[in-house]
Coordinates of C-alpha atoms in Angstrom, one line a residue:
L1 CA 25.5 15.2 -24.1
D2 CA 28.2 14.9 -26.8
G3 CA 27.3 11.2 -26.9
G4 CA 23.7 12.0 -27.8
M5 CA 22.3 10.1 -24.9
V6 CA 19.8 12.8 -23.9
D7 CA 18.6 13.4 -27.4
D8 CA 18.2 9.7 -28.0
F9 CA 16.2 9.3 -24.7
I10 CA 13.9 12.1 -25.8
D11 CA 13.3 10.6 -29.2
R12 CA 12.6 7.2 -27.7
Y13 CA 10.3 8.7 -25.0
H14 CA 8.2 10.4 -27.7
G15 CA 8.1 7.4 -29.9
R16 CA 10.2 8.9 -32.7
K17 CA 12.7 6.0 -32.3
P18 CA 11.9 2.4 -31.2
I19 CA 13.1 1.3 -27.8
E20 CA 15.7 -1.4 -28.4
Y21 CA 17.4 -3.8 -25.9
L22 CA 20.6 -5.6 -26.4
T23 CA 19.3 -8.7 -24.5
P24 CA 15.8 -9.9 -23.4
E25 CA 16.9 -9.5 -19.8
M26 CA 17.5 -5.8 -20.3
E27 CA 13.9 -5.3 -21.4
T28 CA 12.6 -6.9 -18.2
I29 CA 14.8 -4.6 -16.1
L30 CA 14.7 -1.3 -18.1
G31 CA 11.1 -1.5 -19.5
N32 CA 9.7 1.0 -17.0
T33 CA 12.5 3.7 -17.4
Y34 CA 10.7 6.1 -19.6
G35 CA 8.8 8.9 -18.0
V36 CA 7.4 7.5 -14.7
C37 CA 6.7 10.7 -12.6
V38 CA 4.2 12.6 -10.6
T39 CA 3.4 16.3 -10.4
G40 CA 5.1 18.5 -7.9
D41 CA 2.1 19.0 -5.6
T42 CA 2.0 15.3 -4.7
L43 CA 2.2 15.0 -0.9
V44 CA 4.7 12.4 0.3
H45 CA 4.1 10.9 3.8
D46 CA 7.1 11.4 6.1
A47 CA 7.3 8.1 8.0
D48 CA 9.4 9.7 10.8
T49 CA 7.4 12.9 11.6
G50 CA 4.0 12.4 9.9
E51 CA 4.5 15.6 7.9
R52 CA 3.2 15.7 4.3
V53 CA 5.9 17.1 2.0
R54 CA 5.4 18.2 -1.6
I55 CA 7.6 16.0 -3.8
D56 CA 9.1 19.0 -5.5
A57 CA 10.4 20.1 -2.1
L58 CA 12.4 16.9 -1.4
E59 CA 15.5 17.6 -3.5
F60 CA 17.7 18.4 -0.5
R61 CA 16.4 15.7 1.7
A62 CA 17.6 12.7 -0.3
G63 CA 19.5 10.3 1.9
R64 CA 17.8 11.4 5.1
F65 CA 14.0 11.3 4.4
Y66 CA 12.0 8.2 5.2
V67 CA 8.8 7.2 3.4
Q68 CA 6.1 4.7 4.0
G69 CA 5.5 2.0 1.4
V70 CA 4.8 -1.7 1.3
D71 CA 7.0 -4.8 1.0
E72 CA 6.4 -7.8 -1.3
E73 CA 3.6 -9.0 1.0
L74 CA 2.0 -5.5 0.9
R75 CA 2.8 -5.0 4.6
P76 CA 3.6 -1.5 5.6
R77 CA 7.4 -0.7 5.5
R78 CA 9.5 2.4 6.4
A79 CA 12.3 3.0 3.8
L80 CA 14.9 5.6 2.9
M81 CA 14.5 8.0 -0.1
S82 CA 17.9 7.7 -1.7
H83 CA 17.5 9.9 -4.8
W84 CA 15.2 12.7 -6.1
V85 CA 14.6 13.3 -9.8
S86 CA 13.2 16.2 -11.7
N87 CA 12.1 15.0 -15.2
G88 CA 10.9 18.2 -16.9
L89 CA 7.6 18.8 -18.5
R90 CA 5.4 15.8 -19.3
E91 CA 1.9 15.1 -20.3
V92 CA 0.0 13.9 -17.2
V93 CA -3.4 12.4 -16.3
E94 CA -5.5 12.9 -13.2
V95 CA -6.7 9.8 -11.3
K96 CA -9.7 10.3 -9.0
L97 CA -10.7 7.6 -6.6
R98 CA -14.1 6.8 -5.1
N99 CA -12.9 7.9 -1.6
G100 CA -12.0 11.4 -3.0
A101 CA -8.3 11.0 -3.3
R102 CA -6.6 12.4 -6.4
V103 CA -3.2 12.3 -8.0
R104 CA -1.7 13.6 -11.3
L105 CA 1.0 11.5 -12.9
T106 CA 2.4 10.5 -16.3
P107 CA 0.5 7.7 -18.0
D108 CA 3.6 5.4 -17.7
H109 CA 3.7 5.8 -13.9
K110 CA 2.9 2.5 -12.1
V111 CA 0.3 2.0 -9.4
L112 CA -0.4 -1.2 -7.5
T113 CA -3.3 -3.4 -8.6
E114 CA -4.4 -6.7 -7.3
N115 CA -2.6 -8.2 -10.3
G116 CA 0.6 -6.4 -9.7
W117 CA 2.1 -3.0 -10.7
R118 CA 0.5 -1.5 -13.8
K119 CA 0.9 1.7 -15.8
V120 CA -1.9 4.0 -14.9
G121 CA -2.5 4.7 -18.6
E122 CA -3.5 1.0 -19.0
L123 CA -6.3 1.3 -16.4
Q124 CA -9.9 2.6 -16.6
A125 CA -12.8 3.6 -14.3
G126 CA -13.9 0.7 -12.2
D127 CA -10.4 -0.7 -11.7
A128 CA -9.0 -0.7 -8.1
I129 CA -5.6 0.5 -6.9
A130 CA -3.9 0.2 -3.6
A131 CA -3.9 2.6 -0.7
P132 CA -2.5 2.1 2.8
R133 CA -4.8 0.9 5.6
R134 CA -3.0 3.2 8.0
L135 CA -0.3 5.8 8.1
F136 CA 2.5 5.2 10.6
V137 CA 4.9 7.6 12.3
A138 CA 8.2 6.5 13.9
K139 CA 8.6 9.6 16.1
E140 CA 5.3 10.5 17.6
E141 CA 5.0 13.6 19.7
E142 CA 2.7 14.8 22.5
Y143 CA 1.1 18.3 22.6
D144 CA -0.9 20.3 25.1
R145 CA -4.5 19.1 25.0
D146 CA -6.0 22.6 25.8
K147 CA -4.1 24.1 22.9
L148 CA -5.2 21.3 20.6
R149 CA -8.9 21.7 21.6
A150 CA -8.8 25.5 21.1
L151 CA -7.1 25.1 17.7
A152 CA -9.6 22.5 16.5
Y153 CA -12.6 24.7 17.7
L154 CA -11.1 27.7 15.8
L155 CA -10.6 25.6 12.6
S156 CA -14.3 24.5 12.7
D157 CA -16.1 27.6 14.1
G158 CA -13.5 30.3 14.3
S159 CA -13.3 33.7 12.7
L160 CA -9.7 34.0 11.6
S161 CA -9.8 36.3 8.6
S162 CA -10.2 39.7 10.4
T163 CA -7.4 42.1 10.2
G164 CA -5.5 42.7 13.4
S165 CA -4.8 40.6 16.5
T166 CA -8.2 38.8 16.7
A167 CA -9.3 35.2 16.6
D168 CA -12.8 34.6 17.7
F169 CA -14.8 31.4 18.4
V170 CA -18.4 31.6 17.3
S171 CA -21.1 29.1 18.6
K172 CA -24.6 28.6 19.9
D173 CA -23.7 25.6 22.0
A174 CA -23.2 26.6 25.7
A175 CA -21.1 23.5 26.4
L176 CA -18.7 24.2 23.6
I177 CA -18.4 27.9 24.6
E178 CA -17.5 26.9 28.1
E179 CA -15.0 24.2 26.9
Y180 CA -13.3 26.8 24.6
Q181 CA -13.0 29.4 27.3
T182 CA -11.5 26.8 29.7
S183 CA -9.0 25.6 27.1
V184 CA -7.9 29.1 26.3
Q185 CA -7.5 30.2 29.9
R186 CA -5.7 27.0 30.9
G187 CA -3.6 26.5 27.9
F188 CA -2.3 30.0 26.9
E189 CA -0.3 32.2 29.2
R190 CA -1.5 35.7 30.0
T191 CA -4.7 35.1 28.1
T192 CA -8.3 35.3 29.1
T193 CA -11.7 35.5 27.2
S194 CA -14.7 37.8 26.9
T195 CA -18.0 37.1 25.2
L196 CA -20.4 39.1 23.0
E197 CA -24.0 38.0 22.5
Q198 CA -25.1 38.3 18.9
V199 CA -28.3 37.7 16.9
R200 CA -30.1 34.4 16.7
G201 CA -28.5 33.1 20.0
V202 CA -24.9 33.2 18.7
T203 CA -22.1 34.0 21.1
R204 CA -18.7 35.3 20.0
V205 CA -15.9 34.4 22.3
M206 CA -12.8 36.6 22.0
A207 CA -9.3 35.9 23.4
K208 CA -7.7 38.8 25.2
G209 CA -4.1 39.3 26.4
V210 CA -3.5 40.3 30.0
D211 CA -0.3 41.9 31.5
K212 CA 0.9 42.9 28.1
T213 CA 4.5 44.1 27.7
H214 CA 3.3 46.7 25.1
Y215 CA 0.0 47.9 23.8
H216 CA 0.1 46.1 20.4
E217 CA 1.3 42.8 21.8
A218 CA -0.8 40.0 20.3
N219 CA -2.4 37.5 22.7
A220 CA -1.0 34.0 22.9
V221 CA -3.8 32.5 20.8
V222 CA -3.1 34.8 17.9
R223 CA 0.6 34.3 18.2
L224 CA 0.2 30.6 17.9
L225 CA -2.1 31.0 14.8
R226 CA 0.5 33.2 13.2
E227 CA 3.3 30.7 13.9
L228 CA 1.1 28.0 12.2
G229 CA 0.3 30.1 9.2
L230 CA -3.4 30.4 9.9
K231 CA -3.1 34.1 10.6
S232 CA -0.9 36.9 9.5
M233 CA -0.4 40.6 10.3
R234 CA -2.9 41.4 7.6
G235 CA -5.6 38.9 8.3
G236 CA -6.0 35.2 8.2
C237 CA -7.5 32.1 6.6
R238 CA -11.1 32.4 5.3
S239 CA -13.4 29.4 6.0
D240 CA -12.6 27.9 2.6
E241 CA -8.8 28.2 3.2
K242 CA -8.4 26.6 6.6
F243 CA -6.1 23.6 7.1
V244 CA -4.6 21.4 9.8
P245 CA -1.0 22.4 10.7
E246 CA 1.6 19.8 9.8
F247 CA 2.7 19.1 13.4
V248 CA -0.7 17.6 14.2
F249 CA 0.0 14.7 11.8
G250 CA 3.0 13.6 13.9
L251 CA 1.2 13.5 17.2
T252 CA 0.3 10.3 19.1
C253 CA -2.8 8.5 18.0
D254 CA -4.7 9.4 21.1
S255 CA -3.8 13.1 20.6
I256 CA -5.0 12.9 17.0
A257 CA -8.2 11.3 18.2
F258 CA -8.7 14.1 20.7
F259 CA -8.1 16.7 18.0
L260 CA -10.6 15.0 15.6
A261 CA -13.2 14.7 18.4
S262 CA -12.9 18.5 19.0
L263 CA -13.5 19.1 15.2
W264 CA -16.4 16.7 15.3
D265 CA -18.0 18.5 18.3
C266 CA -18.3 21.7 16.2
D267 CA -19.1 20.6 12.6
G268 CA -19.6 16.9 12.8
H269 CA -22.4 14.4 12.9
V270 CA -22.7 11.1 14.7
G271 CA -25.4 8.9 13.4
A272 CA -26.7 5.3 13.6
R273 CA -25.1 4.3 10.2
L274 CA -22.3 6.8 9.7
C275 CA -20.4 9.8 11.1
H276 CA -19.4 12.8 9.0
Y277 CA -17.6 16.1 9.2
K278 CA -18.5 19.0 7.0
T279 CA -16.4 22.0 5.8
I280 CA -16.1 24.3 2.8
S281 CA -12.3 24.0 2.8
P282 CA -11.1 21.3 0.4
R283 CA -7.7 21.3 2.1
L284 CA -9.2 20.8 5.6
A285 CA -11.4 17.9 4.3
L286 CA -8.3 16.2 2.9
D287 CA -6.4 16.9 6.2
V288 CA -9.2 15.3 8.3
Q289 CA -9.3 12.3 6.0
T290 CA -5.5 11.9 6.4
L291 CA -5.7 12.2 10.2
L292 CA -8.3 9.5 10.3
L293 CA -6.0 7.3 8.3
R294 CA -3.3 7.8 11.0
L295 CA -5.8 6.0 13.2
G296 CA -6.5 3.3 10.7
I297 CA -10.0 4.7 10.0
H298 CA -11.0 4.8 6.3
S299 CA -13.2 7.7 5.1
S300 CA -14.6 9.1 1.9
V301 CA -14.8 12.7 0.9
Y302 CA -17.9 13.7 -1.0
E303 CA -18.2 17.1 -2.8
S304 CA -21.5 19.0 -3.2
S305 CA -22.6 22.5 -4.0
Y306 CA -25.0 25.0 -2.4
Y307 CA -26.0 28.6 -2.9
S308 CA -24.4 31.0 -0.3
N309 CA -26.4 34.1 0.3
R310 CA -23.5 35.7 2.0
R311 CA -21.2 35.1 -0.9
G312 CA -23.9 35.5 -3.6
R313 CA -22.7 32.4 -5.5
N314 CA -22.6 28.7 -5.4
T315 CA -20.1 27.3 -3.0
A316 CA -18.5 23.9 -2.8
A317 CA -18.9 21.9 0.3
Y318 CA -17.1 18.8 1.4
Q319 CA -18.2 15.9 3.7
V320 CA -15.7 13.5 5.2
T321 CA -17.7 10.4 5.9
V322 CA -16.8 7.4 8.2
Y323 CA -18.7 4.1 7.9
N324 CA -16.6 2.2 10.4
L325 CA -18.5 3.1 13.5
K326 CA -16.6 0.6 15.7
A327 CA -13.3 2.2 15.0
F328 CA -14.8 5.7 15.4
G329 CA -16.4 4.6 18.7
E330 CA -13.1 3.3 20.0
W331 CA -10.8 6.2 19.0
I332 CA -12.8 9.4 18.8
A333 CA -16.1 9.0 20.7
P334 CA -14.5 9.0 24.1
H335 CA -13.2 12.5 23.6
L336 CA -16.5 14.1 22.4
V337 CA -18.0 16.8 24.5
T338 CA -21.4 17.5 23.1
K339 CA -22.0 14.5 20.8
A340 CA -22.4 10.9 21.9
M341 CA -22.6 7.5 20.3
R342 CA -25.2 4.9 21.4
R343 CA -23.8 1.5 22.3
T344 CA -25.6 0.0 19.3
E345 CA -23.8 2.4 17.0
T346 CA -20.4 1.1 18.0
S347 CA -21.2 -2.5 17.2
D348 CA -18.9 -4.3 14.6
R349 CA -21.0 -4.2 11.5
G350 CA -18.1 -4.5 9.2
E351 CA -17.5 -2.1 6.3
T352 CA -19.1 -3.1 3.0
R353 CA -16.9 -0.7 1.1
D354 CA -13.8 -2.6 2.0
A355 CA -13.5 -5.3 -0.6
V356 CA -11.0 -7.5 -2.5
S357 CA -11.1 -9.4 -5.8
R358 CA -13.7 -12.1 -5.9
S359 CA -12.2 -13.9 -8.9
I360 CA -8.8 -14.2 -7.1
L361 CA -10.5 -15.5 -4.0
M362 CA -12.6 -18.0 -5.8
E363 CA -9.7 -19.3 -7.9
E364 CA -7.7 -20.0 -4.7
M365 CA -10.7 -21.5 -2.9
A366 CA -11.3 -23.9 -5.7
R367 CA -7.9 -25.4 -5.0
V368 CA -8.4 -25.8 -1.2
W369 CA -12.1 -26.5 -0.7
H370 CA -14.1 -29.2 -2.4
G371 CA -17.1 -29.4 -0.1
S372 CA -20.5 -27.7 -0.3
G373 CA -21.4 -24.1 0.5
R374 CA -23.5 -25.2 3.4
A375 CA -20.5 -27.1 4.9
L376 CA -18.3 -24.1 4.4
M377 CA -20.8 -21.9 6.2
S378 CA -20.8 -24.3 9.1
E379 CA -17.1 -24.5 9.3
C380 CA -16.0 -20.9 8.8
G381 CA -19.1 -18.8 9.5
V382 CA -19.2 -17.5 5.9
D383 CA -22.6 -17.2 4.3
R384 CA -23.0 -19.6 1.4
Q385 CA -24.7 -16.9 -0.7
H386 CA -21.2 -15.6 -1.6
F387 CA -20.7 -18.8 -3.6
L388 CA -24.1 -18.8 -5.4
P389 CA -24.1 -18.0 -9.2
G390 CA -25.7 -14.6 -8.6
A391 CA -22.9 -13.5 -6.3
Q392 CA -20.3 -14.8 -8.6
R393 CA -21.2 -12.0 -11.1
K394 CA -20.0 -9.4 -8.6
A395 CA -16.4 -8.4 -9.1
R396 CA -15.6 -7.9 -5.4
I397 CA -16.2 -9.5 -2.1
N398 CA -16.3 -8.0 1.4
A399 CA -12.8 -7.9 3.0
A400 CA -14.2 -9.2 6.3
T401 CA -15.6 -12.3 4.6
A402 CA -12.4 -12.9 2.6
G403 CA -10.4 -12.5 5.8
K404 CA -12.3 -15.3 7.6
L405 CA -11.5 -17.6 4.7
A406 CA -7.9 -16.5 4.5
Q407 CA -7.5 -17.3 8.2
R408 CA -8.8 -20.8 7.7
F409 CA -7.2 -21.8 4.4
T410 CA -4.0 -21.1 2.6
L411 CA -5.0 -18.3 0.2
P412 CA -1.6 -16.5 -0.4
R413 CA -2.8 -13.9 -3.0
T414 CA -6.0 -13.0 -1.1
A415 CA -4.1 -12.8 2.3
R416 CA -1.6 -10.5 0.6
N417 CA -4.2 -8.3 -0.9
L418 CA -6.0 -7.9 2.5
N419 CA -2.9 -6.0 3.8
V420 CA -3.9 -2.9 1.9
R421 CA -7.1 -1.1 0.9
W422 CA -8.3 -1.2 -2.7
E423 CA -9.9 2.0 -3.9
E424 CA -11.9 2.2 -7.1
I425 CA -11.0 4.6 -9.9
V426 CA -14.0 6.7 -10.7
E427 CA -12.4 9.0 -13.3
L428 CA -9.1 9.1 -15.3
S429 CA -8.7 12.1 -17.5
P430 CA -6.0 14.1 -19.3
A431 CA -4.6 17.0 -17.1
G432 CA -2.3 18.9 -19.5
V433 CA 1.5 19.3 -19.3
E434 CA 3.3 19.8 -16.0
Q435 CA 6.7 19.7 -14.4
V436 CA 7.1 16.2 -12.9
Y437 CA 9.3 14.5 -10.3
D438 CA 10.1 11.2 -8.9
I439 CA 12.1 9.6 -6.1
T440 CA 14.0 6.4 -5.5
V441 CA 13.1 4.4 -2.4
E442 CA 15.7 1.9 -1.2
G443 CA 14.6 -1.8 -1.1
I444 CA 10.8 -1.5 -1.5
H445 CA 10.7 0.9 -4.5
N446 CA 7.3 2.5 -3.7
F447 CA 5.9 5.2 -1.5
V448 CA 2.7 6.7 -0.2
G449 CA 1.8 9.9 -2.1
N450 CA -1.6 11.6 -1.7
N451 CA -2.5 8.6 0.4
I452 CA -2.1 6.3 -2.6
I453 CA 0.7 3.7 -3.0
L454 CA 2.9 4.7 -6.0
H455 CA 5.8 3.1 -7.7
N456 CA 9.2 5.0 -7.6
C457 CA 12.0 5.9 -9.9
V458 CA 14.5 3.0 -10.2
Y459 CA 17.3 4.4 -12.3
Q460 CA 20.1 3.6 -9.8
E461 CA 18.6 0.2 -8.9
Q462 CA 18.4 -0.7 -12.6
I463 CA 22.2 -0.5 -12.7
M464 CA 22.4 -2.9 -9.8
Q465 CA 19.8 -5.3 -11.3
L466 CA 21.7 -5.4 -14.6
A467 CA 24.9 -6.3 -12.8
Q468 CA 23.2 -9.1 -10.9
K469 CA 21.1 -10.5 -13.8
L470 CA 23.7 -10.3 -16.6
G471 CA 27.1 -10.2 -14.8
G472 CA 26.4 -12.6 -11.9
Y473 CA 27.0 -10.0 -9.2
S474 CA 25.8 -10.4 -5.6
L475 CA 23.6 -7.6 -4.2
G476 CA 26.6 -6.1 -2.3
E477 CA 28.9 -6.3 -5.3
A478 CA 26.3 -4.6 -7.5
D479 CA 26.0 -1.7 -5.0
L480 CA 29.8 -1.3 -5.1
M481 CA 29.7 -1.1 -8.9
R482 CA 26.9 1.5 -8.8
R483 CA 28.9 3.6 -6.4
A484 CA 32.1 3.3 -8.6
M485 CA 30.1 4.5 -11.6
G486 CA 28.5 7.4 -9.7
K487 CA 32.0 8.5 -8.5
K488 CA 33.6 7.9 -11.8
N489 CA 36.5 6.1 -10.1
R490 CA 38.4 4.9 -13.1
E491 CA 40.5 2.2 -11.3
E492 CA 37.4 0.6 -9.7
M493 CA 35.4 0.9 -12.9
A494 CA 38.2 -0.9 -14.9
V495 CA 38.0 -3.8 -12.4
H496 CA 34.2 -3.9 -12.5
E497 CA 34.3 -3.8 -16.3
E498 CA 36.3 -7.0 -16.6
K499 CA 34.4 -8.7 -13.8
F500 CA 31.1 -7.7 -15.5
I501 CA 32.2 -8.9 -18.9
A502 CA 33.4 -12.2 -17.5
G503 CA 30.1 -12.8 -15.7
C504 CA 28.1 -12.0 -18.9
V505 CA 30.2 -14.5 -20.9
K506 CA 29.3 -17.1 -18.3
N507 CA 25.7 -16.2 -19.0
K508 CA 26.2 -16.8 -22.7
I509 CA 26.3 -13.1 -23.6
H510 CA 28.9 -12.3 -26.3
K511 CA 32.0 -10.5 -25.0
K512 CA 31.6 -7.6 -27.5
K513 CA 27.9 -7.1 -26.5
A514 CA 28.8 -7.3 -22.8
R515 CA 31.4 -4.5 -23.2
E516 CA 28.8 -2.4 -25.0
I517 CA 26.3 -3.0 -22.2
F518 CA 28.9 -1.9 -19.6
R519 CA 29.6 1.3 -21.7
L520 CA 26.0 2.2 -21.8
M521 CA 25.6 1.5 -18.1
A522 CA 28.5 3.8 -17.3
Q523 CA 27.0 6.5 -19.6
F524 CA 23.6 6.0 -18.0
A525 CA 25.1 6.5 -14.6
D526 CA 27.0 9.6 -15.9
Y527 CA 23.7 11.1 -16.9
G528 CA 22.4 10.6 -13.3
F529 CA 25.5 12.3 -11.8
N530 CA 26.0 15.2 -14.2
R531 CA 25.2 18.2 -12.0
C532 CA 28.6 19.1 -10.6
L533 CA 30.9 21.9 -9.4
T534 CA 34.7 22.1 -9.9
G535 CA 36.8 20.8 -7.0
D536 CA 38.0 24.3 -6.0
S537 CA 34.4 25.4 -5.2
K538 CA 34.1 26.2 -1.5
V539 CA 31.4 25.6 1.0
V540 CA 31.0 27.1 4.5
D541 CA 31.7 24.8 7.5
A542 CA 28.5 25.5 9.6
D543 CA 30.5 24.8 12.8
T544 CA 33.6 26.9 12.3
G545 CA 32.7 29.4 9.6
E546 CA 35.8 28.3 7.5
L547 CA 35.6 27.9 3.7
V548 CA 36.4 24.4 2.6
S549 CA 36.9 23.1 -1.0
I550 CA 34.7 20.3 -2.2
K551 CA 37.8 18.5 -3.4
D552 CA 39.2 18.4 0.2
I553 CA 35.9 17.1 1.5
A554 CA 35.8 14.4 -1.2
E555 CA 39.4 13.3 -0.5
G556 CA 38.9 13.3 3.3
H557 CA 41.3 16.1 4.0
A558 CA 38.6 18.3 5.7
G559 CA 36.7 17.3 8.8
I560 CA 33.5 19.1 7.9
A561 CA 30.2 17.6 8.8
R562 CA 27.6 20.3 8.1
T563 CA 27.1 23.2 5.9
F564 CA 24.3 25.6 5.0
S565 CA 21.4 24.9 2.6
F566 CA 18.6 27.1 1.2
D567 CA 15.2 25.6 0.3
G568 CA 13.7 28.7 -1.3
E569 CA 12.2 30.0 2.0
R570 CA 14.8 29.5 4.7
V571 CA 18.5 29.0 5.4
F572 CA 19.2 26.0 7.5
V573 CA 22.1 23.8 8.7
N574 CA 22.3 20.6 6.7
E575 CA 24.4 17.4 7.1
I576 CA 26.9 16.6 4.3
V577 CA 25.9 13.0 3.4
E578 CA 28.7 12.4 0.8
A579 CA 31.1 14.3 -1.5
F580 CA 32.7 12.5 -4.4
E581 CA 34.5 13.0 -7.7
T582 CA 32.4 12.4 -10.9
G583 CA 35.2 12.6 -13.5
E584 CA 36.0 15.1 -16.2
K585 CA 33.2 17.1 -17.6
E586 CA 32.8 20.3 -19.7
V587 CA 32.2 23.3 -17.4
V588 CA 31.4 26.9 -17.8
E589 CA 32.4 29.8 -15.6
I590 CA 29.9 32.4 -14.5
E591 CA 30.6 35.7 -12.9
T592 CA 28.1 37.9 -11.1
E593 CA 27.9 41.7 -11.1
D594 CA 29.6 41.9 -7.7
G595 CA 32.6 39.7 -8.9
Q596 CA 31.5 36.3 -7.5
R597 CA 32.6 33.4 -9.7
V598 CA 31.8 29.7 -9.9
R599 CA 32.6 26.9 -12.5
C600 CA 30.1 24.2 -13.0
T601 CA 28.4 22.0 -15.5
L602 CA 25.5 23.4 -17.5
D603 CA 23.1 21.1 -15.6
H604 CA 24.1 22.3 -12.1
K605 CA 21.2 24.0 -10.4
F606 CA 21.0 27.5 -9.0
Y607 CA 18.2 29.3 -7.2
T608 CA 16.1 31.8 -9.2
D609 CA 12.7 33.5 -8.8
E610 CA 11.3 30.4 -10.3
G611 CA 13.0 28.1 -7.9
Y612 CA 16.1 25.8 -8.4
L613 CA 16.8 25.4 -12.1
P614 CA 19.6 24.0 -14.2
L615 CA 22.1 26.7 -15.4
R616 CA 21.2 25.8 -19.0
E617 CA 17.6 26.6 -18.4
I618 CA 18.4 29.8 -16.6
I619 CA 20.4 31.0 -19.6
E620 CA 17.7 30.1 -22.0
K621 CA 15.0 31.9 -20.0
G622 CA 17.3 34.9 -19.3
L623 CA 16.7 34.6 -15.5
E624 CA 18.9 36.0 -12.7
I625 CA 20.6 33.8 -10.2
N626 CA 19.8 34.8 -6.6
F627 CA 23.0 35.2 -4.5
S628 CA 21.2 35.9 -1.3
Q629 CA 22.8 38.3 1.2
E630 CA 20.6 36.7 3.8
V631 CA 22.5 33.4 3.4
E632 CA 25.8 35.1 4.2
E633 CA 24.4 37.0 7.1
Y634 CA 22.7 33.9 8.5
A635 CA 25.8 31.8 8.2
A636 CA 27.9 34.5 10.0
C637 CA 25.3 34.6 12.8
R638 CA 25.4 30.8 13.2
V639 CA 29.2 30.7 13.4
E640 CA 29.4 33.5 16.0

């Protein structure tokens, strides 16, 4: 801070100072440093469990959280999130895609286009950006099918909002009523059902506990709904608040197909040209769309409005529509109870909404094909109309058609672009000022957020790239230099400084300029590792209950592997990934009313009623630090 680095960064970010680079190579590497972030509600796909995690909740999972992204050929890849960054308040824009997906991010954040990564602020409606064709999970789980079916039926046609231990299924369909009763009685212990006939042929099916241990004991159906957050002691989700519990996203594909079929039986439609599912819950609509993506089935969410007599106002409704009937027929149709697909409906018509750039395809075809359109049609089965002047005016061409040509000819860019799905931007608009975040993903530098492929923060990797590009380092040597800077190891940094300068001189960079670049790199790394405690600060060994100093952990004098963390909602045992020295820094000492003391930098974060915040911000806002008694009690219980 004394060096003015933060103030300088802010001035350059807001355009009050020009961004200057000591060498042209530095501009290539550092050009995307300023302000590339997304809002905290962005849902990041967990490539291990299938869980969707808000990006603002990932701070304590760096180094052990795996995301899905794409490699250089746009093939799906699983990669480690190595760092998490909170970048303060920024102006953001909202991007809405034709399939209904939305994301809010800074205008400088990069998204993937068919012509490479581009800042979203440079795009406009009509441009296409990349989305995954499928979401993958490394550790799929199985789940009881009867419980899955009952859960899906209650999400579609269940009454969950009533106060008390009730959760009723409401339907006119005798087959669905029978299926629900069977699922409850077979899947939930000590639970049976009863029915109540209502007006207009509606039957209400109620779950009832048997052999209760006490009078107010909730039945097993209600207990499950409470565990999943769909019901509470005071009521439950209304129809417009329903959602799919996170565990469902990590199930096997066949279990997900079974769950979706159960939803479709209640509120779905199976037609000759499309299938759709309707709900008034925006969250449930997004959840269904994401579950379909787990199966590799694309869908679009359409929003409409209707007047609700019961609510006395206009109500939003959402329709999740699937056009790929072949995939729907293969995955979901076999599990349907009351709806069926005719054989003609499962034929492979192809999906016209799945398309790639026509100009890129035609440019590549011009280099490999010099015959007539008729001859091409004969050889590849591709209709020659795609090459007529009228078709050339269309910006995009069906992916199935492009795929046939890519199989026959060497079309590298088209083949690469076919590995992902390209979604059209329909709206890009200012969305105010919000707290924003980003992550660093090792190797691939991108991740799936809100079912869109997004670029990541590259602060640490930029240090490595500078070492390689300017100083002639290998990848392994660059990583060692990055670690030395992060740990502020003076001896190692001195060695790297001379090595880096010598490499720069070989690359015709003046020695004085090379030394200045190294100084700035070290200062840059210091900014990334500035949230620290003094070495005598102690943490609890989760296995023994002993208090161990951070200095002893960093120097290898303590064999501690796990301690306790708090994520704002719960205390949990967490692995210690690494402890290291970060050099000398100015610290302050704080003392609480009950005499607890800690010394730390002003940027170190503490938990408050507004979440984890830097101490500097806590002081400015006059907030209180929460030293939770629950943490101490929980730790004591775990050790006992």
